[in-house]
């Protein structure tokens, strides 16, 4: 059974770069034509999609609201993908989830997130 | 971005009640609509994808309907374990966007 696990610092100072890693276990990150995504949820608020990376690392998509500050990359040797978010402020305080949209209907992936990590809380504070 | 609006934002119902949550998109999204259940301190769980297809392992009391811009999630007979917040999400366009959530409380 495929599982995702986020890791990284729980506290980041304002203006610094937030770095998180998602480790994929129970299967290879390059096994099939999946995207690998990051989603966040500020305390007591709703869900915001951050971006995604294709399974061979050639393609990324970012939320336009964060695009200038976000980098998502793949490390196939470690079966991991990572998130970097620069110039953070208190508004970036959130639970960060890695997730996979892995539901296919016919020949199309439908964009539903069927596998999620447990989430990791990141607080931006000096 | 496509805006997703859920209503109500919260509701309270008895065990056994039929509960309906609505989700409206700011434009037509065909049936690219997914529903999630989130319990406190946990990651969301996929319930329904493509507007009406029940995800594997999800109880049959959950159902979804709709197309275009208007969608509904129905719980036919509310159970105590259904206390949670429910989110809709469109996957028609990038960025995927979520509704604001509906918190379901048990009376």
CSV table of C-alpha atoms in Angstrom, one decimal:
chain,number,residue,atom,x,y,z
A,1,UNK,CA,0.0,0.0,0.0
A,2,UNK,CA,1.5,3.3,-1.1
A,3,UNK,CA,2.1,5.7,1.7
A,4,UNK,CA,3.4,9.3,1.9
A,5,UNK,CA,5.2,10.9,4.8
A,6,UNK,CA,6.2,14.6,5.1
A,7,UNK,CA,9.3,15.7,7.0
A,8,UNK,CA,11.0,19.0,7.7
A,9,UNK,CA,11.4,21.8,10.2
A,10,UNK,CA,8.4,22.8,12.2
A,11,UNK,CA,9.5,26.3,12.6
A,12,UNK,CA,10.8,28.7,10.0
A,13,UNK,CA,11.8,32.3,10.5
A,14,UNK,CA,10.2,35.1,8.4
A,15,UNK,CA,11.9,35.8,5.1
A,16,UNK,CA,13.7,32.4,5.1
A,17,UNK,CA,12.9,29.4,2.9
A,18,UNK,CA,10.6,26.6,4.0
A,19,UNK,CA,11.8,23.2,2.9
A,20,UNK,CA,9.8,20.0,3.1
A,21,UNK,CA,10.3,16.5,1.8
A,22,UNK,CA,7.7,13.8,1.1
A,23,UNK,CA,8.9,10.2,1.2
A,24,UNK,CA,7.0,7.7,-0.8
A,25,UNK,CA,6.9,4.1,0.5
A,26,UNK,CA,5.3,1.0,-0.8
A,27,UNK,CA,6.0,1.8,-4.4
A,28,UNK,CA,8.2,3.6,-6.8
A,29,UNK,CA,7.7,7.3,-7.4
A,30,UNK,CA,8.5,6.7,-11.1
A,31,UNK,CA,6.4,3.6,-11.5
A,32,UNK,CA,3.4,5.2,-13.3
A,33,UNK,CA,2.4,8.4,-14.9
A,34,UNK,CA,1.4,10.3,-11.8
A,35,UNK,CA,1.9,13.8,-10.6
A,36,UNK,CA,3.0,14.4,-7.0
A,37,UNK,CA,1.5,17.4,-5.3
A,38,UNK,CA,1.7,19.7,-2.3
A,39,UNK,CA,-1.4,21.1,-0.6
A,40,UNK,CA,-1.5,23.3,2.5
A,41,UNK,CA,-4.1,24.2,5.1
A,42,UNK,CA,-3.7,27.2,7.5
A,43,UNK,CA,-5.0,26.6,11.0
A,44,UNK,CA,-8.8,26.6,11.0
A,45,UNK,CA,-9.0,27.3,7.3
A,46,UNK,CA,-9.5,25.5,4.0
A,47,UNK,CA,-7.2,23.7,1.6
A,48,UNK,CA,-4.9,25.4,-0.9
A,49,UNK,CA,-3.1,23.6,-3.7
A,50,UNK,CA,0.5,24.6,-3.9
A,51,UNK,CA,1.8,22.7,-7.0
A,52,UNK,CA,2.9,19.5,-8.5
A,53,UNK,CA,5.7,17.6,-10.2
A,54,UNK,CA,5.4,14.9,-12.9
A,55,UNK,CA,6.8,11.5,-12.1
A,56,UNK,CA,9.8,11.9,-14.3
A,57,UNK,CA,10.5,15.4,-13.0
A,58,UNK,CA,10.2,17.1,-16.4
A,59,UNK,CA,7.1,19.1,-15.7
A,60,UNK,CA,5.9,21.2,-12.8
A,61,UNK,CA,2.8,23.2,-12.2
A,62,UNK,CA,2.4,25.9,-9.6
A,63,UNK,CA,-0.4,27.9,-8.1
A,64,UNK,CA,-0.1,31.3,-9.7
A,65,UNK,CA,-0.6,32.9,-6.2
A,66,UNK,CA,2.6,31.2,-5.1
A,67,UNK,CA,4.5,30.7,-8.3
A,68,UNK,CA,7.2,33.2,-7.7
A,69,UNK,CA,8.2,31.6,-4.5
A,70,UNK,CA,7.7,27.9,-5.0
A,71,UNK,CA,9.9,25.1,-6.3
A,72,UNK,CA,8.9,21.4,-6.4
A,73,UNK,CA,11.4,18.8,-7.3
A,74,UNK,CA,11.8,15.0,-7.5
A,75,UNK,CA,14.6,12.9,-6.1
A,76,UNK,CA,14.0,9.5,-7.7
A,77,UNK,CA,17.1,7.9,-6.0
A,78,UNK,CA,15.5,8.5,-2.7
A,79,UNK,CA,11.9,8.0,-3.8
A,80,UNK,CA,11.1,11.5,-2.5
A,81,UNK,CA,9.7,14.8,-3.8
A,82,UNK,CA,10.3,18.2,-2.2
A,83,UNK,CA,8.8,21.6,-1.6
A,84,UNK,CA,10.7,24.8,-1.2
A,85,UNK,CA,8.9,28.1,-0.5
A,86,UNK,CA,11.0,31.2,-0.2
A,87,UNK,CA,10.5,34.5,1.6
A,88,UNK,CA,8.0,33.1,4.0
A,89,UNK,CA,5.7,35.2,6.2
A,90,UNK,CA,3.2,34.4,8.9
A,91,UNK,CA,0.6,33.8,6.2
A,92,UNK,CA,2.5,30.7,5.2
A,93,UNK,CA,1.9,29.1,8.6
A,94,UNK,CA,-0.1,25.9,7.8
A,95,UNK,CA,-0.3,22.2,7.8
A,96,UNK,CA,1.5,21.0,4.7
A,97,UNK,CA,0.3,17.9,3.0
A,98,UNK,CA,1.9,15.9,0.2
A,99,UNK,CA,-0.7,14.1,-1.9
A,100,UNK,CA,-1.1,12.1,-5.1
A,101,UNK,CA,-3.9,12.5,-7.6
A,102,UNK,CA,-4.1,8.9,-8.6
A,103,UNK,CA,-7.6,8.1,-9.9
A,104,UNK,CA,-7.9,7.2,-13.5
A,105,UNK,CA,-11.1,7.0,-15.6
A,106,UNK,CA,-10.4,5.4,-18.9
A,107,UNK,CA,-7.2,7.0,-20.2
A,108,UNK,CA,-7.5,10.2,-18.1
A,109,UNK,CA,-6.4,11.0,-14.6
A,110,UNK,CA,-9.4,12.8,-13.0
A,111,UNK,CA,-7.5,15.0,-10.6
A,112,UNK,CA,-8.8,13.5,-7.3
A,113,UNK,CA,-6.3,13.1,-4.5
A,114,UNK,CA,-6.6,9.6,-3.3
A,115,UNK,CA,-3.4,9.3,-1.2
A,116,UNK,CA,-2.3,11.9,1.4
A,117,UNK,CA,0.5,12.1,3.9
A,118,UNK,CA,-0.5,12.8,7.5
A,119,UNK,CA,0.6,16.4,7.2
A,120,UNK,CA,3.2,18.4,8.9
A,121,UNK,CA,2.7,21.7,10.8
A,122,UNK,CA,5.0,24.5,9.8
A,123,UNK,CA,5.0,27.7,11.8
A,124,UNK,CA,6.6,30.9,10.5
A,125,UNK,CA,7.8,33.0,13.5
A,126,UNK,CA,10.9,34.7,14.7
B,1,UNK,CA,-9.0,30.6,-10.8
B,2,UNK,CA,-12.3,28.7,-10.5
B,3,UNK,CA,-14.1,29.6,-7.3
B,4,UNK,CA,-15.9,26.9,-5.4
B,5,UNK,CA,-18.7,27.9,-3.0
B,6,UNK,CA,-20.1,25.4,-0.5
B,7,UNK,CA,-23.3,25.7,1.5
B,8,UNK,CA,-24.1,25.6,4.3
B,9,UNK,CA,-20.8,26.3,6.0
B,10,UNK,CA,-22.0,24.2,9.0
B,11,UNK,CA,-25.0,22.1,9.9
B,12,UNK,CA,-26.2,20.1,12.8
B,13,UNK,CA,-28.3,16.9,12.3
B,14,UNK,CA,-29.5,13.8,14.1
B,15,UNK,CA,-28.1,10.3,13.6
B,16,UNK,CA,-30.2,8.8,10.9
B,17,UNK,CA,-31.0,12.1,9.1
B,18,UNK,CA,-30.5,12.7,5.4
B,19,UNK,CA,-27.9,15.4,4.9
B,20,UNK,CA,-27.2,17.3,1.7
B,21,UNK,CA,-24.3,19.7,1.1
B,22,UNK,CA,-24.1,21.8,-2.0
B,23,UNK,CA,-21.1,23.0,-4.0
B,24,UNK,CA,-21.2,25.6,-6.8
B,25,UNK,CA,-18.5,26.4,-9.2
B,26,UNK,CA,-17.9,29.9,-10.7
B,27,UNK,CA,-18.0,28.3,-14.2
B,28,UNK,CA,-19.0,25.0,-15.7
B,29,UNK,CA,-16.6,22.2,-14.7
B,30,UNK,CA,-18.4,19.3,-16.4
B,31,UNK,CA,-18.2,16.5,-13.8
B,32,UNK,CA,-14.6,17.3,-12.6
B,33,UNK,CA,-15.8,17.5,-9.0
B,34,UNK,CA,-14.4,15.6,-6.1
B,35,UNK,CA,-15.6,15.4,-2.4
B,36,UNK,CA,-13.5,14.8,0.7
B,37,UNK,CA,-14.1,14.2,4.4
B,38,UNK,CA,-11.7,15.6,6.9
B,39,UNK,CA,-11.7,14.8,10.6
B,40,UNK,CA,-9.9,17.0,13.1
B,41,UNK,CA,-6.1,16.6,13.0
B,42,UNK,CA,-6.2,14.3,10.0
B,43,UNK,CA,-5.6,14.5,6.3
B,44,UNK,CA,-8.7,14.7,4.0
B,45,UNK,CA,-10.0,11.4,2.7
B,46,UNK,CA,-11.4,11.1,-0.8
B,47,UNK,CA,-15.1,10.1,-0.8
B,48,UNK,CA,-16.4,10.7,-4.3
B,49,UNK,CA,-14.7,11.6,-7.6
B,50,UNK,CA,-16.0,12.6,-11.0
B,51,UNK,CA,-19.1,14.0,-9.3
B,52,UNK,CA,-20.8,10.7,-8.6
B,53,UNK,CA,-18.3,7.8,-8.4
B,54,UNK,CA,-17.8,6.4,-4.9
B,55,UNK,CA,-14.2,5.9,-4.0
B,56,UNK,CA,-13.2,2.4,-3.0
B,57,UNK,CA,-14.1,1.5,0.6
B,58,UNK,CA,-16.4,4.5,1.1
B,59,UNK,CA,-19.8,3.5,2.6
B,60,UNK,CA,-22.7,3.5,0.2
B,61,UNK,CA,-24.7,6.0,2.4
B,62,UNK,CA,-22.5,8.7,0.7
B,63,UNK,CA,-23.5,9.8,-2.8
B,64,UNK,CA,-22.8,12.6,-5.2
B,65,UNK,CA,-24.6,14.2,-8.1
B,66,UNK,CA,-24.5,17.1,-10.4
B,67,UNK,CA,-22.8,18.4,-13.5
B,68,UNK,CA,-21.9,21.8,-14.9
B,69,UNK,CA,-21.6,24.2,-12.0
B,70,UNK,CA,-23.9,22.7,-9.3
B,71,UNK,CA,-23.2,19.6,-7.3
B,72,UNK,CA,-24.4,17.9,-4.2
B,73,UNK,CA,-23.1,15.5,-1.6
B,74,UNK,CA,-25.7,13.4,0.2
B,75,UNK,CA,-25.4,11.3,3.3
B,76,UNK,CA,-28.5,9.2,3.3
B,77,UNK,CA,-28.4,8.2,7.0
B,78,UNK,CA,-26.0,10.2,9.1
B,79,UNK,CA,-23.8,8.1,11.4
B,80,UNK,CA,-21.8,9.3,14.5
B,81,UNK,CA,-18.6,8.7,12.6
B,82,UNK,CA,-19.7,11.2,9.9
B,83,UNK,CA,-18.9,14.1,12.2
B,84,UNK,CA,-16.3,15.9,10.1
B,85,UNK,CA,-15.7,18.7,7.6
B,86,UNK,CA,-16.5,18.1,4.0
B,87,UNK,CA,-14.8,19.8,1.1
B,88,UNK,CA,-15.5,19.9,-2.6
B,89,UNK,CA,-12.7,20.3,-5.1
B,90,UNK,CA,-12.7,21.0,-8.8
B,91,UNK,CA,-10.2,19.3,-11.1
B,92,UNK,CA,-11.3,20.9,-14.3
B,93,UNK,CA,-8.6,23.5,-14.5
B,94,UNK,CA,-5.3,24.4,-12.9
B,95,UNK,CA,-5.0,25.4,-10.1
B,96,UNK,CA,-7.3,22.8,-8.6
B,97,UNK,CA,-9.4,24.7,-6.0
B,98,UNK,CA,-11.4,23.7,-3.0
B,99,UNK,CA,-14.6,24.9,-1.4
B,100,UNK,CA,-14.5,26.5,2.0
B,101,UNK,CA,-15.8,23.4,3.7
B,102,UNK,CA,-19.0,22.3,5.5
B,103,UNK,CA,-18.7,21.3,9.1
B,104,UNK,CA,-21.2,18.6,10.0
B,105,UNK,CA,-22.1,18.2,13.7
B,106,UNK,CA,-24.1,15.5,15.3
B,107,UNK,CA,-27.1,16.7,17.4
